[in-house]
CSV table of C-alpha atoms in Angstrom, one decimal:
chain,number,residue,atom,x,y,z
A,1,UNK,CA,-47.2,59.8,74.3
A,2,UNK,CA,-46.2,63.2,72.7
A,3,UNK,CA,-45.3,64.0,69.0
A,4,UNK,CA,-41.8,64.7,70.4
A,5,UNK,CA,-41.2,61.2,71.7
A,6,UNK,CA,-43.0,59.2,69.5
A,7,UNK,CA,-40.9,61.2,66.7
A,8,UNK,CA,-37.8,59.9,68.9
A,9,UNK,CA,-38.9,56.2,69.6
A,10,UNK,CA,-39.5,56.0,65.4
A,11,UNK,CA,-36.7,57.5,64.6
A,12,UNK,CA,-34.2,55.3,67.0
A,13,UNK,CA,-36.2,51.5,66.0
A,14,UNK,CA,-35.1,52.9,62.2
A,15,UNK,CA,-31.2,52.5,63.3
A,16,UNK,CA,-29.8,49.3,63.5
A,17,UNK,CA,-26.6,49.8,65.4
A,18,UNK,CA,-24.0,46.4,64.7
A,19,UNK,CA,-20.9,45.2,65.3
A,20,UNK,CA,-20.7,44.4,61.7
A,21,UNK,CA,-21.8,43.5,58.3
A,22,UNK,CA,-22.6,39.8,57.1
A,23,UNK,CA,-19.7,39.8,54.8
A,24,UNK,CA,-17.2,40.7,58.2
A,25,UNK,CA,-19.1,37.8,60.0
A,26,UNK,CA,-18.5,35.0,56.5
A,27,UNK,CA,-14.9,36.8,56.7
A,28,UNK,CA,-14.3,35.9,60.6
A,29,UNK,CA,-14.5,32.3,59.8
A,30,UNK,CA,-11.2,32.5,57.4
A,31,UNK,CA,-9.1,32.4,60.1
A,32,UNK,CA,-10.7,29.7,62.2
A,33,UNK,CA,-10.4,27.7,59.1
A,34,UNK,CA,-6.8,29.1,58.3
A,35,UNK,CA,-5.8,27.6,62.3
A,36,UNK,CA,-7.7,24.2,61.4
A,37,UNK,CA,-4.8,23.6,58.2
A,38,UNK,CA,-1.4,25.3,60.1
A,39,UNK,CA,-3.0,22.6,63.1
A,40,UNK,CA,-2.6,19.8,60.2
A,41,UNK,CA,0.7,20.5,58.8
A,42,UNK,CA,3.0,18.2,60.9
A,43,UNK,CA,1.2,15.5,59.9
A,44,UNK,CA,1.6,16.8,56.2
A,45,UNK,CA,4.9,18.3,55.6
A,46,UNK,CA,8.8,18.2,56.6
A,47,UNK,CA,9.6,19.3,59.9
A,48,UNK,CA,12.2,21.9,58.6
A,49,UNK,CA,9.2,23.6,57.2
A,50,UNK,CA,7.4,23.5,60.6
A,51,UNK,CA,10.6,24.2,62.1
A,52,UNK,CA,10.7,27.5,60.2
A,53,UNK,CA,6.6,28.5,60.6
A,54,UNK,CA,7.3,29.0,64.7
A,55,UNK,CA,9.2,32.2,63.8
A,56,UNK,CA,6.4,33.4,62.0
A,57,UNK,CA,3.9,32.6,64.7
A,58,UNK,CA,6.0,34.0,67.1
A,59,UNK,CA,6.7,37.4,64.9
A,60,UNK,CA,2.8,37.1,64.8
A,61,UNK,CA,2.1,37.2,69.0
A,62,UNK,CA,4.7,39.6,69.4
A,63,UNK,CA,3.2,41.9,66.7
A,64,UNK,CA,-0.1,41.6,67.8
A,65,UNK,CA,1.5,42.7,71.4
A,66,UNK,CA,3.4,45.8,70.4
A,67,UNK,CA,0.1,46.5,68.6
A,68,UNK,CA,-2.3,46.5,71.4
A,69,UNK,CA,-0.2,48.5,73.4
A,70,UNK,CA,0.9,51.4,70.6
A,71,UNK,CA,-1.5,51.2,68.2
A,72,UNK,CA,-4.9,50.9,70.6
A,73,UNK,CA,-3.6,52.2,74.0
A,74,UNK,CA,-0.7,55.0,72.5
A,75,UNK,CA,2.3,53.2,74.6
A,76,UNK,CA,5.0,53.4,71.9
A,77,UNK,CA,7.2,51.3,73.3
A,78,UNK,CA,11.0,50.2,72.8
A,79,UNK,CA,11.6,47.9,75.3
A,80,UNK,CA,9.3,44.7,74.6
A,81,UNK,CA,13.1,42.6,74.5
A,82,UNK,CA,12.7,42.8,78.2
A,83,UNK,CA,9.6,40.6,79.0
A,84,UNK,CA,11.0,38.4,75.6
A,85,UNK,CA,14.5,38.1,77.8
A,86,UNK,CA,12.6,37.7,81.1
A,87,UNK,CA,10.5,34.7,79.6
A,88,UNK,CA,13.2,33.1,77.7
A,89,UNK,CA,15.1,32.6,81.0
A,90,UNK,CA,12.2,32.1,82.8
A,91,UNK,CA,11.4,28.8,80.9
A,92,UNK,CA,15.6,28.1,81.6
A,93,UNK,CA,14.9,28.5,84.7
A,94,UNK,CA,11.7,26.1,85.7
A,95,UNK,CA,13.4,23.7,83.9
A,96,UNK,CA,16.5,23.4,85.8
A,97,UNK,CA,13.4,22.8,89.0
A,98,UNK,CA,12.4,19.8,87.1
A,99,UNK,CA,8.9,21.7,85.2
A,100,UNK,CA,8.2,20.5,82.1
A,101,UNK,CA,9.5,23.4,79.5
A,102,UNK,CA,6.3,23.3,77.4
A,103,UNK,CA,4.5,24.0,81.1
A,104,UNK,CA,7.0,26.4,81.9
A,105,UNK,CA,5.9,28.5,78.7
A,106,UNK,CA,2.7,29.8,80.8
A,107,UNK,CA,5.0,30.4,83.9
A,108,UNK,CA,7.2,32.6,81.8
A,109,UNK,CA,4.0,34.6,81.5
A,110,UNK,CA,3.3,34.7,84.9
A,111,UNK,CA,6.7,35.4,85.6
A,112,UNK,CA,6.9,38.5,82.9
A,113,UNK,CA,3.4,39.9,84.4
A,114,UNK,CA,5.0,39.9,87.7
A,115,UNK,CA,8.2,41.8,87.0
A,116,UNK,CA,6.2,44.2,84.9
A,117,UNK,CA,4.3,45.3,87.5
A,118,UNK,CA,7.1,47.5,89.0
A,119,UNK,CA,8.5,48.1,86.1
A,120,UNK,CA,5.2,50.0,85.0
A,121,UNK,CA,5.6,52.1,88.0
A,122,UNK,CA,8.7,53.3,86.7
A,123,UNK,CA,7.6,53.7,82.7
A,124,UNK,CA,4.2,55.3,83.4
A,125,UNK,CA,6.0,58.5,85.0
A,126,UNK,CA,7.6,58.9,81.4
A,127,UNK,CA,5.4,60.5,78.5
A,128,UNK,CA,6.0,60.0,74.6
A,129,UNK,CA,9.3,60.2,73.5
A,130,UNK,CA,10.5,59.7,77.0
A,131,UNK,CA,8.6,56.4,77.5
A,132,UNK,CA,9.9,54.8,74.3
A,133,UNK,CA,13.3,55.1,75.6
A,134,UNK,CA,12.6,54.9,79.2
A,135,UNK,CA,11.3,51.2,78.1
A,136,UNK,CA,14.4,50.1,76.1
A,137,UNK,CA,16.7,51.4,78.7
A,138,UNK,CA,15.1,49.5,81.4
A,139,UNK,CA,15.3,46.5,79.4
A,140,UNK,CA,18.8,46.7,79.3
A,141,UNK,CA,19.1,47.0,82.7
A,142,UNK,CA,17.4,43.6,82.9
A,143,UNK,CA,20.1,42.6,80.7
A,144,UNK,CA,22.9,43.6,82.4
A,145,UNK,CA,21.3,41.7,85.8
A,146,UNK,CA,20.6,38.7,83.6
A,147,UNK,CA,24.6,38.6,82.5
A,148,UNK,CA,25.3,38.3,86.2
A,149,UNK,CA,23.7,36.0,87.3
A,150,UNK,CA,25.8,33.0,87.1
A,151,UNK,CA,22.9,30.4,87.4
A,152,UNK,CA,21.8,31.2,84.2
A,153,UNK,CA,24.9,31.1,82.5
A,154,UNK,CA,26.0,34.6,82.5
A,155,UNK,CA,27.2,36.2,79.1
A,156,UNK,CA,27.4,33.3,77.3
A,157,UNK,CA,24.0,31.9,78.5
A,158,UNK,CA,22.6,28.5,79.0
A,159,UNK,CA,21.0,25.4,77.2
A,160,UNK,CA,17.7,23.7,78.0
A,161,UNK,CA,17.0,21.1,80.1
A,162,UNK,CA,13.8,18.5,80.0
A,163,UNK,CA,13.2,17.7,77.1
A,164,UNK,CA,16.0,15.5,76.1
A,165,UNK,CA,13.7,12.1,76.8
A,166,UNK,CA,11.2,13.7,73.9
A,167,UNK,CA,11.5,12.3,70.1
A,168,UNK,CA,12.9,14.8,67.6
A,169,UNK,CA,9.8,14.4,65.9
A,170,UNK,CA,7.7,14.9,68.2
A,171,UNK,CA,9.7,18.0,70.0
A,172,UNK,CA,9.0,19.3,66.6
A,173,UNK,CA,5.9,18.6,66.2
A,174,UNK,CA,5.0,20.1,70.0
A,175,UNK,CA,6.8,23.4,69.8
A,176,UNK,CA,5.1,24.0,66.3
A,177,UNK,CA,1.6,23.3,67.9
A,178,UNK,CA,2.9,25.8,71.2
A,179,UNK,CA,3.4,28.5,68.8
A,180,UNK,CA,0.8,27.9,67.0
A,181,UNK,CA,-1.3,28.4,69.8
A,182,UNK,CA,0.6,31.4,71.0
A,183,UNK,CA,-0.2,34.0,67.9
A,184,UNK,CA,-3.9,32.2,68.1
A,185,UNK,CA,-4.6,33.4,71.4
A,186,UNK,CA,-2.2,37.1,70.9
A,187,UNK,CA,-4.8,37.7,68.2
A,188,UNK,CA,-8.0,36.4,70.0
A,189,UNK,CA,-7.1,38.3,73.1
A,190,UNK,CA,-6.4,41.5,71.5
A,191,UNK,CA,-10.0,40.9,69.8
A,192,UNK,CA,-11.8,40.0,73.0
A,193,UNK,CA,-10.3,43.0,74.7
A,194,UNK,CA,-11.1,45.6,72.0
A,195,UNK,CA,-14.4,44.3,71.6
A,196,UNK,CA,-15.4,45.4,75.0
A,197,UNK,CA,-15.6,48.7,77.0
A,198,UNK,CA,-11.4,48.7,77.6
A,199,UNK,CA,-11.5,48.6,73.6
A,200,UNK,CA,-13.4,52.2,73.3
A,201,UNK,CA,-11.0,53.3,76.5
A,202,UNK,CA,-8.1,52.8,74.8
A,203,UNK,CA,-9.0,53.8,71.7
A,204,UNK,CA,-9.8,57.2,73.1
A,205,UNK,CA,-6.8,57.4,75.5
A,206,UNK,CA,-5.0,56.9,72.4
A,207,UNK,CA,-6.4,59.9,70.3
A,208,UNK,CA,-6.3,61.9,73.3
A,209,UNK,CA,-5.5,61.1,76.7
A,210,UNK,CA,-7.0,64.2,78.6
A,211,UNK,CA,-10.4,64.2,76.6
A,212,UNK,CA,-10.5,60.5,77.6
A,213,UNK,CA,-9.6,61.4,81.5
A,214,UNK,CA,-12.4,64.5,81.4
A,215,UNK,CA,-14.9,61.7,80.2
A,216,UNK,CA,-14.5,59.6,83.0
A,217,UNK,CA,-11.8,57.0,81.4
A,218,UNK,CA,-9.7,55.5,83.9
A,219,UNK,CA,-6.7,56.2,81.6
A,220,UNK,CA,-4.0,54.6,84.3
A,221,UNK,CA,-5.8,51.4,84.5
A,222,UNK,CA,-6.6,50.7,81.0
A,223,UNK,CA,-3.0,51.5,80.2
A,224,UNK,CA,-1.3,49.4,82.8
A,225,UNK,CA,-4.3,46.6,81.7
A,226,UNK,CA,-2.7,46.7,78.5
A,227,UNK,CA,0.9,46.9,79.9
A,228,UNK,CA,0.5,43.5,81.6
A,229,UNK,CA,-0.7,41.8,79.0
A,230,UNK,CA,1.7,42.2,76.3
A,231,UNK,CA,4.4,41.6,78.7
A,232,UNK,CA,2.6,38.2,78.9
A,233,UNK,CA,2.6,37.5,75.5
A,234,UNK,CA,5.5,39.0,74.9
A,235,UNK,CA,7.1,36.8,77.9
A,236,UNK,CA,5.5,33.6,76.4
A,237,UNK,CA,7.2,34.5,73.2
A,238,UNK,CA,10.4,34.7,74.9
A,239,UNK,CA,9.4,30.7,76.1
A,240,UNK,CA,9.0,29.6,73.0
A,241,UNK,CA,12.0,31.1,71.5
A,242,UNK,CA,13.7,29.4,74.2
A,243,UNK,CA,12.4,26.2,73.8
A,244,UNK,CA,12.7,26.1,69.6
A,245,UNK,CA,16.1,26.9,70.1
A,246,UNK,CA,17.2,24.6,73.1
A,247,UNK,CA,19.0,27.7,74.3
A,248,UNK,CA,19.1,31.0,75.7
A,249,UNK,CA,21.4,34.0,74.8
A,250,UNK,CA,21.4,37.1,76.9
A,251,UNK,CA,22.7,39.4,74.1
A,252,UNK,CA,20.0,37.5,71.7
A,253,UNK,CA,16.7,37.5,73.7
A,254,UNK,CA,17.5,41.6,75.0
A,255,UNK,CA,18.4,42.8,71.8
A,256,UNK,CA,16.4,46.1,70.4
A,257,UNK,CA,16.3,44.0,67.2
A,258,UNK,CA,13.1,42.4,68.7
A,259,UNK,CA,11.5,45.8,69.2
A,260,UNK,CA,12.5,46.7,66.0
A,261,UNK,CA,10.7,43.6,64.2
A,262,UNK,CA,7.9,44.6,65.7
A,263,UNK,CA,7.7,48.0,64.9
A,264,UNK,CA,8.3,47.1,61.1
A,265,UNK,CA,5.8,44.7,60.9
A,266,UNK,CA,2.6,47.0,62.6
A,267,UNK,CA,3.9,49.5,60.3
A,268,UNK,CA,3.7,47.9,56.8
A,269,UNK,CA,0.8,45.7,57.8
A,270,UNK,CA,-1.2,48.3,59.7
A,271,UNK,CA,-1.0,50.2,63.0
A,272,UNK,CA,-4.4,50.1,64.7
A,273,UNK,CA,-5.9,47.2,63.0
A,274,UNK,CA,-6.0,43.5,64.8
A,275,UNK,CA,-4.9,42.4,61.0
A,276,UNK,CA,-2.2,44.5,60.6
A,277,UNK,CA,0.5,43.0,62.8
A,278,UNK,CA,-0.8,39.0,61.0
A,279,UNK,CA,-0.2,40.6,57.7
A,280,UNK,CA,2.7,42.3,58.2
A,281,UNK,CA,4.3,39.3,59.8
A,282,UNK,CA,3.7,37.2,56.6
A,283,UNK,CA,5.3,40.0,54.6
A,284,UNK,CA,8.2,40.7,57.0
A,285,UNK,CA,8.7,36.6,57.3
A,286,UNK,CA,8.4,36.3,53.4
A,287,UNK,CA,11.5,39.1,53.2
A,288,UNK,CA,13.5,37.3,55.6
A,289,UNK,CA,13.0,34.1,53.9
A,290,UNK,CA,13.9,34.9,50.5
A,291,UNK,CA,16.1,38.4,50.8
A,292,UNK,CA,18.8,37.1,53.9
A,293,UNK,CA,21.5,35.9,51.7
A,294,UNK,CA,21.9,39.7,50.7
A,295,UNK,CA,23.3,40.7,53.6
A,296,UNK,CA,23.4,44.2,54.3
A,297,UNK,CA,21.4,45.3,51.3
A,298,UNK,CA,18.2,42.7,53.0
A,299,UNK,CA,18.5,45.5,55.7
A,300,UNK,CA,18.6,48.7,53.4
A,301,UNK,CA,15.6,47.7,52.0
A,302,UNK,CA,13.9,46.4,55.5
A,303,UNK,CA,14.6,50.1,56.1
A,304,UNK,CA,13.1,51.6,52.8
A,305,UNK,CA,10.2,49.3,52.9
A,306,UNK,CA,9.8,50.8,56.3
A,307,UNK,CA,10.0,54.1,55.4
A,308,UNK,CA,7.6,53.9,52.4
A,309,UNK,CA,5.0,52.4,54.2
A,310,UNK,CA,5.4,55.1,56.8
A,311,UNK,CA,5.0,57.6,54.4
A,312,UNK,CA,2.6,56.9,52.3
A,313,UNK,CA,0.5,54.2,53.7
A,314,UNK,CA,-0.4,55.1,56.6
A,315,UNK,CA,-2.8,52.6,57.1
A,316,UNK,CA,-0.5,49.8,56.3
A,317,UNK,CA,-1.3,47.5,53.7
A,318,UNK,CA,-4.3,46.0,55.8
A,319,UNK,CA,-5.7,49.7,55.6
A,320,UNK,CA,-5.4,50.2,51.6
A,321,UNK,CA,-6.9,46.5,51.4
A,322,UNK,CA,-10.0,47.1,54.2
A,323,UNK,CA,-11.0,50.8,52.4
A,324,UNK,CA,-10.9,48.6,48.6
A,325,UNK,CA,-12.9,45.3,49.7
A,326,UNK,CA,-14.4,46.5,52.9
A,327,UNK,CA,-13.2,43.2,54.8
A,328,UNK,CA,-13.1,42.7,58.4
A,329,UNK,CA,-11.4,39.9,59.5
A,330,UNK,CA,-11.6,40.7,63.5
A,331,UNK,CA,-14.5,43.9,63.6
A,332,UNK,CA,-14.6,45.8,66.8
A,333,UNK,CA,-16.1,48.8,65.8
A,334,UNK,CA,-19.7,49.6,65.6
A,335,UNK,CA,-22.0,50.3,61.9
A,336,UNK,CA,-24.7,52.2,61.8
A,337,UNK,CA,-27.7,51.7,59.3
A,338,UNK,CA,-30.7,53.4,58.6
């Protein structure tokens, strides 16, 4: 062997390349633990308070979604309401063919991956600025379909069938565990995806998209990867809205408003971080819980929070907490030690 390469083959056993630190890989158990109590809670508190922890889960998974696609794959979208709207009636929809509701959540997935694959033809000819509009424009279209169709109620939508044979109790007790479920898998699928090759793909598409082509990146497909899977989760949202609420509202399940929770929450709790959209959920659910009764002024400071955030955390409150304690709840980056 040469001095050269023995110099190399020294030099590469003295770095240890990992995933991460012990402390991230004690920290990853938190939220295992963290499902194991919410998992418990029906059995331990009032169903109003269950009743009200399904918005939060469901904030969480659509979070999470928006996340993936803008912060990781740079698809700034406005137009998520439209795979929420397409699952929502989705779930109306199996029901009234005799499906069980809870069964018709994963449908509603199916069902939102399928109409999303021609609508990505038509929102992947838009860039930027463009595609953020292009999205919420085509999801009021969807909208305007939806309102007639008679079937499913037209403007005034259409209640729920199949589950009226099921105990209060234990409706509750079975949507709570669905959404539950829900933002657990949003978050575990984000992780499992960014852990592997699609996760470095995106990540450079998303700081720039024709470095990432020149290097061989398959920028389409890792896009319209992404694309299809938070239409899912966005569509299975839109089930379990449906199936909290026993209902379904065309102007409620398509509004913006949805895109615009989203946005707020990846914002304050951190763009570009698989803990940014859980911790911004709790924040943004926390504000909504106490901070409704004020009517307008609950949405002049939604706005200022917003804005602040923006402008001086940029990182979102997950970032100002990971650069202070070093935690890593869900690692997918790589450390290096000598």
């Amino acid at each position: 062997m040469s001095l050269s390469a023995a110099l190399t083959s020294r030099a590469a056993a003295a770095v240890d390349v990992r995933r991460a630190g012990r402390s991230a890989t004690v920290s990853a158990l938190m939220p295992l633990a963290a499902v194991v109590v919410l998992a418990a809670l029906p059995f331990l508190v009032y169903a109003g308070v269950t009743d009200t922890l399904v918005n939060l889960f469901v904030l969480i998974a659509l979070a999470s979604m928006w996340n993936l696609l803008a912060g990781f794959g740079g698809l700034v979208s406005v137009g998520q309401q439209a795979y929420i709207g397409i699952g929502a009636y989705s779930v109306i929809a199996f029901a009234g063919q005799g499906v069980q509701p809870y069964l018709a959540i994963l449908l509603a997935a199916l069902t939102s991956v399928i109409f999303a694959v021609p609508t990505s033809w038509l929102a992947f000819r838009l860039r930027g600025d463009y595609f953020a509009v292009g999205t919420w424009v085509i999801a009021e279209v969807y909208r305007l379909v939806v309102v007639r169709v008679d079937s499913l109620g037209g403007a005034s939508g259409k209640g729920l069938t199949g589950l009226a044979g099921i105990d209060q109790t234990l409706r509750g007790a079975l949507t709570y565990w669905v959404a539950l479920g829900l933002a657990f898998a949003s978050i575990a699928t984000c992780y499992l995806l960014l852990r592997g090759r699609l996760g470095l793909s995106l990540m450079a598409v998303r700081d720039e998209e024709t470095a990432a082509g020149s290097a061989g990146i398959d920028v389409r497909r890792a896009k319209y990867l992404v694309y299809l899977v938070a239409a899912a989760g966005c569509g299975a949202a839109g089930g379990v809205i449906t199936v909290s609420s026993l209902s379904v509202n065309p102007d409620a399940v398509f509004s913006v408003q949805w895109s615009a929770y989203m946005i707020f929450i990846v914002v304050i709790g951190g763009i570009g971080f698989i803990e940014g959209p859980l911790l911004g959920a709790v924040v943004f659910f926390a504000l909504q819980q106490f901070l409704a009764d004020y009517g307008s002024w609950y949405l002049v400071l939604l706005g200022a929070i917003g804005m602040a955030a923006a402008l001086w955390l940029p990182g979102g409150l997950w970032g100002v907490m990971r650069d202070r304690t070093g935690l890593s709840l869900f690692p997918v980056g790589y450390h290096v030690r000598l």
